[in-house]
Amino acid sequence: MKIAKRHFLNYSILIPYLMLSIIGLIIVYSTTSALQIQSGGNPFRSVMNQALFWLISLIGIFLIYRMRLSFLRKSSVVNIVILIEIGLLILSRFFTQVNGAHGWIRFGGISLQPAEYLKLIIIWFLAQKFDMIQSDIGTYDYQALTKGRWMPNRLNDWRIISMVFLILVATLPDLGNATIVALIIVIMLSVSGIGYRWFSTALIAIVSASTLLLGSIWLIGVDVVAKIPIFGYIAKRFSAFFNPFKDATDAGLQLANSYYAMSNGGWLGLGLGNSIEKKGYLPEAHTDFAFSIVIEELGLVGASLILAILFFLILRIIVVGIRARDPFNSMMSLGIAGMLLVQAFVNIGGISGLIPATGVTFPFLSQGGSSLLIISVGIAFVLNIDAHERRLLLEKEIEETFH
């Protein structure tokens, strides 16, 4: 007995997604309209572009939800996507820099950021790879992932592909997305079925390496690091992290004004549309520092409510991953939840000075069609997985009842 998939649509995921998307459109208009008016442009230009990507996203959700999961997990499909992504990342290197970094492919009035797509692609790729060796992981633990070798001996080894992606993104240079991709790889390893002690070891290694890196830059001096060609633009971010008010008109401009925005907001905010900092004082107020403007306009209370909706969405996706009986479905869901959580954490850490600013957008709220599109595709995967798992479970129960 086959039951239509539409009967298993998970509204506890779909409704928060729709709420955050609509809130995001409002925030994009709020953070972009003032400067558009000042420059004599159409105040609705940015939000219309974002709305176009959202419309495409909704169509994508509908199509992906109706797809068979067996098609989405085919090696041939995943390999084609991997090759296209590598090509896009290489192509983006030849387009004009934005804030000292490459990474955008522009045509007409639309720009695409391949590094954003990589976040979901690496989850998809690793889930498919690790699913194929689940029995080996259960027997040999982490050695199943390396075939007993520290160094890979095949070009299609997941370590080779992952390293190629990390190098391509890091050399753009795009420190923020490279960091997120690296953390996503760690998350995927941790949910692959290997012993939890390996995840603990990897986490300790990351924290230790980050502390060592920051300490080394502080001891050597940001000015010395800035002389290295590829790290010139990145060095400014470290300079602002150590003391944003030391150079509040240049390197520390963003973080200093982010502090001012959050201070202006207080508990209840200045009111939607009434931000002071977005009117030319805080650069990237519509992308990297959109959440600072949210706090300024809606206050800590309003920002906390938005965070609560986002974390509820992430929690519901985690529940889908935990309940999934199929390893691929479980790893995909947990990876997508991890992607959203890491992106939110890195963004909030950057705007508050807890970690160096990385240029990472905040999920849903920042202007960025590529970011919204890839989040939507991830949500579509989860909705499909949840419907598939629940339908199989119900059909099994019905079959057992009648037999």
XYZ file of C-alpha atoms in Angstrom:
403
model
C 0.000 0.000 0.000
C 1.524 3.277 -1.168
C 0.604 6.498 0.637
C 1.142 9.851 -1.134
C 4.191 11.718 0.118
C 2.234 14.963 0.520
C 0.507 13.481 3.572
C 3.855 13.389 5.387
C 4.908 17.013 4.888
C 6.596 18.167 8.116
C 4.999 21.517 8.978
C 7.176 21.922 12.072
C 10.043 22.453 9.606
C 8.210 24.121 6.722
C 6.446 26.809 8.802
C 9.597 28.067 10.626
C 11.369 28.090 7.239
C 8.604 30.247 5.723
C 8.568 32.545 8.770
C 12.335 33.087 8.652
C 12.263 33.638 4.883
C 9.586 36.345 5.176
C 11.373 37.972 8.127
C 14.534 37.833 6.030
C 12.886 39.731 3.156
C 11.759 42.427 5.596
C 15.269 42.718 7.060
C 16.867 42.840 3.592
C 14.561 45.736 2.663
C 15.302 47.492 5.954
C 19.088 47.157 5.616
C 19.314 48.111 1.925
C 16.593 50.668 1.166
C 18.242 53.651 2.885
C 21.466 53.462 0.869
C 19.519 52.751 -2.325
C 17.534 55.963 -1.785
C 20.715 57.934 -0.991
C 22.288 56.766 -4.247
C 19.140 57.582 -6.231
C 18.275 53.951 -6.855
C 15.145 51.888 -6.427
C 14.690 51.150 -2.687
C 13.116 47.797 -3.580
C 15.930 46.638 -5.858
C 17.766 44.395 -3.367
C 14.669 42.900 -1.792
C 13.219 42.162 -5.243
C 16.409 40.299 -6.151
C 16.189 38.366 -2.868
C 12.509 37.630 -3.500
C 13.392 36.258 -6.943
C 15.835 33.804 -5.379
C 13.191 32.861 -2.800
C 10.672 32.171 -5.565
C 13.246 29.946 -7.286
C 13.888 28.317 -3.888
C 10.194 27.494 -3.393
C 10.059 25.884 -6.841
C 13.232 23.959 -5.944
C 11.697 22.755 -2.671
C 8.605 21.495 -4.532
C 10.683 19.629 -7.126
C 13.207 18.125 -4.686
C 10.430 17.041 -2.308
C 8.858 15.022 -5.128
C 12.148 13.369 -6.178
C 13.057 9.829 -5.239
C 15.856 9.728 -2.662
C 17.416 6.868 -4.622
C 18.119 9.353 -7.430
C 19.656 11.942 -5.099
C 22.084 9.403 -3.645
C 23.397 8.027 -6.953
C 27.190 8.262 -7.270
C 26.915 9.491 -10.859
C 24.648 12.389 -9.831
C 26.883 13.376 -6.914
C 30.031 13.176 -9.074
C 28.528 15.448 -11.734
C 27.604 18.002 -9.068
C 31.154 17.798 -7.644
C 32.728 18.467 -11.054
C 30.382 21.407 -11.741
C 31.172 22.917 -8.325
C 34.938 22.634 -8.875
C 34.505 24.332 -12.248
C 32.446 27.174 -10.736
C 34.980 27.758 -7.960
C 37.815 27.962 -10.498
C 35.744 30.248 -12.757
C 34.928 32.612 -9.882
C 38.669 33.262 -9.482
C 38.623 35.242 -12.737
C 35.854 37.663 -11.795
C 36.254 41.033 -10.063
C 37.168 41.046 -6.392
C 34.645 42.107 -3.743
C 36.153 43.444 -0.492
C 39.535 41.972 -1.351
C 38.302 38.505 -2.279
C 37.144 36.679 -5.394
C 34.285 34.191 -5.229
C 31.364 35.761 -7.098
C 30.265 35.029 -10.652
C 28.355 37.994 -12.032
C 26.159 38.194 -15.096
C 23.652 40.979 -15.627
C 22.258 42.094 -12.285
C 22.606 38.651 -10.679
C 25.638 37.272 -8.860
C 26.290 33.693 -7.734
C 28.665 32.615 -4.972
C 29.840 29.020 -5.603
C 31.371 28.762 -2.094
C 27.842 28.989 -0.667
C 26.742 25.975 -2.719
C 29.752 24.025 -1.485
C 28.350 23.925 2.063
C 25.502 21.652 1.016
C 27.449 19.831 -1.691
C 30.141 18.691 0.776
C 27.399 17.358 3.096
C 25.751 15.514 0.212
C 29.076 14.126 -1.037
C 30.324 12.893 2.356
C 26.923 11.427 3.325
C 26.918 9.422 0.098
C 30.539 8.289 0.544
C 30.184 7.302 4.196
C 26.852 5.558 3.555
C 28.587 3.158 1.152
C 30.955 1.917 3.874
C 28.639 1.804 6.895
C 29.262 -1.899 7.532
C 33.026 -1.291 7.470
C 32.702 1.665 9.846
C 30.792 -0.533 12.265
C 33.640 -3.066 12.181
C 36.798 -0.996 11.722
C 35.742 2.391 13.138
C 37.744 5.349 11.724
C 40.055 3.029 9.771
C 37.164 2.338 7.399
C 37.339 5.989 6.324
C 41.050 5.859 5.568
C 41.429 2.244 4.379
C 44.237 1.904 6.924
C 46.319 4.604 5.222
C 47.089 8.074 6.520
C 47.682 9.286 2.948
C 45.003 8.728 0.281
C 46.052 6.774 -2.805
C 43.102 7.545 -5.115
C 41.934 10.786 -6.691
C 38.308 10.061 -5.763
C 39.168 9.589 -2.066
C 36.917 11.782 0.082
C 40.007 13.329 1.698
C 41.401 14.427 -1.677
C 38.085 15.936 -2.811
C 37.575 17.694 0.534
C 41.098 19.125 0.469
C 40.686 20.357 -3.111
C 37.514 22.202 -2.113
C 39.130 23.727 0.979
C 42.158 24.918 -0.997
C 40.013 26.418 -3.767
C 37.890 28.372 -1.267
C 40.804 29.434 0.957
C 42.813 30.816 -1.978
C 39.975 33.072 -3.186
C 40.591 34.058 -0.299
C 37.345 33.314 1.547
C 38.297 32.639 5.158
C 34.718 32.495 6.398
C 33.364 29.875 4.025
C 36.598 27.865 4.233
C 36.138 27.766 8.018
C 32.513 26.672 7.719
C 33.334 23.972 5.159
C 36.108 22.652 7.440
C 33.694 22.544 10.406
C 31.048 20.824 8.277
C 33.585 18.130 7.345
C 34.278 17.594 11.064
C 30.532 17.355 11.738
C 30.069 14.817 8.934
C 32.926 12.729 10.307
C 31.365 12.836 13.756
C 27.978 11.547 12.507
C 29.466 8.962 10.118
C 29.309 6.230 12.753
C 32.886 6.390 14.055
C 33.600 6.382 17.782
C 32.757 9.622 19.594
C 36.329 9.847 20.920
C 37.555 10.737 17.422
C 35.155 13.665 17.289
C 36.411 14.829 20.689
C 39.988 14.553 19.431
C 39.170 16.552 16.280
C 37.381 19.241 18.317
C 40.331 19.606 20.700
C 42.700 19.782 17.714
C 40.633 22.562 16.073
C 40.422 24.625 19.260
C 44.150 24.159 19.906
C 45.102 25.057 16.328
C 42.858 28.162 16.377
C 44.336 29.312 19.682
C 47.863 28.706 18.382
C 47.116 30.629 15.173
C 45.653 33.644 16.978
C 48.473 33.606 19.515
C 51.104 33.426 16.760
C 49.571 36.341 14.844
C 49.417 38.376 18.058
C 53.078 37.632 18.861
C 54.379 38.129 15.314
C 52.250 41.187 14.710
C 49.439 41.778 12.256
C 51.592 44.189 10.222
C 54.111 41.418 9.506
C 51.400 38.928 8.542
C 49.792 41.525 6.253
C 52.944 41.569 4.073
C 52.206 37.989 2.946
C 50.290 38.542 -0.349
C 47.410 36.130 0.209
C 46.910 37.196 3.840
C 46.842 40.965 3.339
C 43.056 41.261 3.403
C 42.677 38.580 6.091
C 45.205 40.338 8.352
C 42.865 43.319 8.649
C 40.227 41.103 10.192
C 42.682 39.834 12.809
C 43.746 43.410 13.542
C 40.124 44.367 14.203
C 39.626 41.267 16.351
C 42.477 42.177 18.705
C 41.417 45.823 19.084
C 38.762 47.296 16.765
C 39.005 50.777 18.306
C 42.746 51.047 17.634
C 41.968 51.689 13.971
C 38.247 52.431 14.044
C 38.336 54.204 10.657
C 39.859 51.318 8.721
C 40.511 47.766 9.949
C 38.243 48.075 12.981
C 35.497 50.099 11.272
C 33.037 47.218 10.891
C 33.410 45.700 14.345
C 33.432 49.064 16.137
C 30.231 50.146 14.417
C 28.736 46.707 15.031
C 29.250 47.360 18.745
C 27.598 50.776 18.392
C 24.609 49.217 16.575
C 24.049 46.589 19.264
C 24.468 49.205 21.987
C 21.907 51.478 20.308
C 19.380 48.654 20.197
C 19.218 47.901 23.906
C 16.370 45.653 24.970
C 13.579 46.783 22.617
C 15.451 48.471 19.749
C 14.997 51.719 17.868
C 12.166 50.353 15.756
C 12.089 48.611 12.378
C 13.727 50.842 9.764
C 15.188 53.273 12.315
C 18.764 52.007 12.409
C 21.449 54.700 12.468
C 24.410 52.474 11.615
C 22.974 51.147 8.341
C 23.001 54.636 6.818
C 26.627 54.417 5.700
C 28.337 54.006 9.068
C 28.452 50.204 9.197
C 29.808 48.659 5.977
C 28.170 45.393 4.891
C 25.148 46.144 7.079
C 23.019 44.165 4.652
C 25.230 41.047 4.523
C 27.880 40.141 7.134
C 26.532 42.488 9.824
C 22.797 42.228 9.148
C 22.199 40.730 12.588
C 23.817 43.790 14.216
C 21.168 45.917 12.498
C 18.468 43.476 13.638
C 19.590 44.015 17.238
C 19.700 47.789 16.729
C 16.178 47.959 15.271
C 14.401 45.160 17.140
C 16.497 45.071 20.303
C 17.770 42.066 22.182
C 14.199 40.813 22.674
C 13.312 40.873 18.968
C 16.655 39.371 17.940
C 16.239 36.616 20.536
C 12.808 35.709 19.151
C 14.283 35.341 15.657
C 17.091 33.195 17.071
C 14.495 31.082 18.886
C 12.688 30.355 15.581
C 16.001 29.509 13.892
C 17.119 27.204 16.705
C 13.687 25.536 16.763
C 14.084 24.835 13.027
C 17.576 23.414 13.597
C 16.305 21.265 16.476
C 13.491 19.818 14.348
C 16.006 18.945 11.605
C 18.227 17.240 14.198
C 15.209 15.198 15.342
C 14.674 14.042 11.749
C 18.328 12.987 11.575
C 18.191 11.106 14.868
C 14.990 9.255 13.962
C 16.097 8.333 10.441
C 16.871 4.630 10.097
C 18.816 4.987 6.873
C 22.446 6.175 7.465
C 22.448 8.430 4.374
C 19.231 10.134 5.453
C 20.517 10.558 8.990
C 23.869 12.033 7.927
C 22.235 14.404 5.428
C 19.792 15.767 8.020
C 22.367 16.140 10.778
C 24.820 17.726 8.343
C 22.257 20.323 7.216
C 21.375 21.122 10.833
C 25.090 21.475 11.559
C 25.522 23.792 8.553
C 22.832 26.177 9.814
C 24.122 26.059 13.385
C 27.758 26.664 12.406
C 26.848 29.520 10.055
C 24.791 31.260 12.745
C 27.506 30.745 15.363
C 30.325 32.014 13.106
C 28.303 35.081 12.099
C 27.282 36.002 15.652
C 30.828 35.327 16.854
C 32.181 37.676 14.174
C 29.815 40.598 14.801
C 30.300 40.372 18.580
C 34.100 40.041 18.496
C 34.192 36.538 19.974
C 36.051 35.337 16.868
C 37.641 37.245 13.948
C 35.082 38.523 11.440
C 34.917 36.061 8.581
C 32.487 37.604 6.108
C 29.874 34.903 6.715
C 26.233 35.843 6.197
C 23.525 35.141 8.771
C 21.035 32.459 7.645
C 17.875 33.939 6.080
C 18.442 37.535 7.291
C 21.443 38.638 5.244
C 21.111 39.706 1.633
C 22.427 36.900 -0.538
C 20.437 34.907 -3.029
C 22.964 32.058 -3.144
C 22.820 31.637 0.642
C 19.009 31.599 0.693
C 18.879 29.186 -2.241
C 21.260 26.664 -0.692
C 19.465 26.802 2.686
C 16.173 26.180 0.880
C 17.593 23.198 -1.014
C 18.846 21.827 2.312
C 15.361 22.226 3.811
C 13.922 20.431 0.766
C 16.298 17.513 1.337
C 15.197 17.271 4.977
C 11.477 17.442 4.128
C 11.944 14.694 1.539
C 13.954 12.541 3.940
C 11.435 12.952 6.760
C 8.471 12.135 4.508
C 10.284 9.101 3.088
C 11.213 7.758 6.530
C 7.748 8.282 8.010
C 5.995 6.767 5.004
C 8.163 3.642 5.135
C 7.496 3.297 8.865
C 3.730 3.661 8.471
C 3.582 1.290 5.502
C 5.545 -1.282 7.493
C 3.147 -0.963 10.439
C 0.129 -1.355 8.148
C 1.654 -4.409 6.490
C 2.397 -6.023 9.870
C -1.147 -5.289 11.025
C -2.757 -7.046 8.063
C -0.373 -9.977 8.150
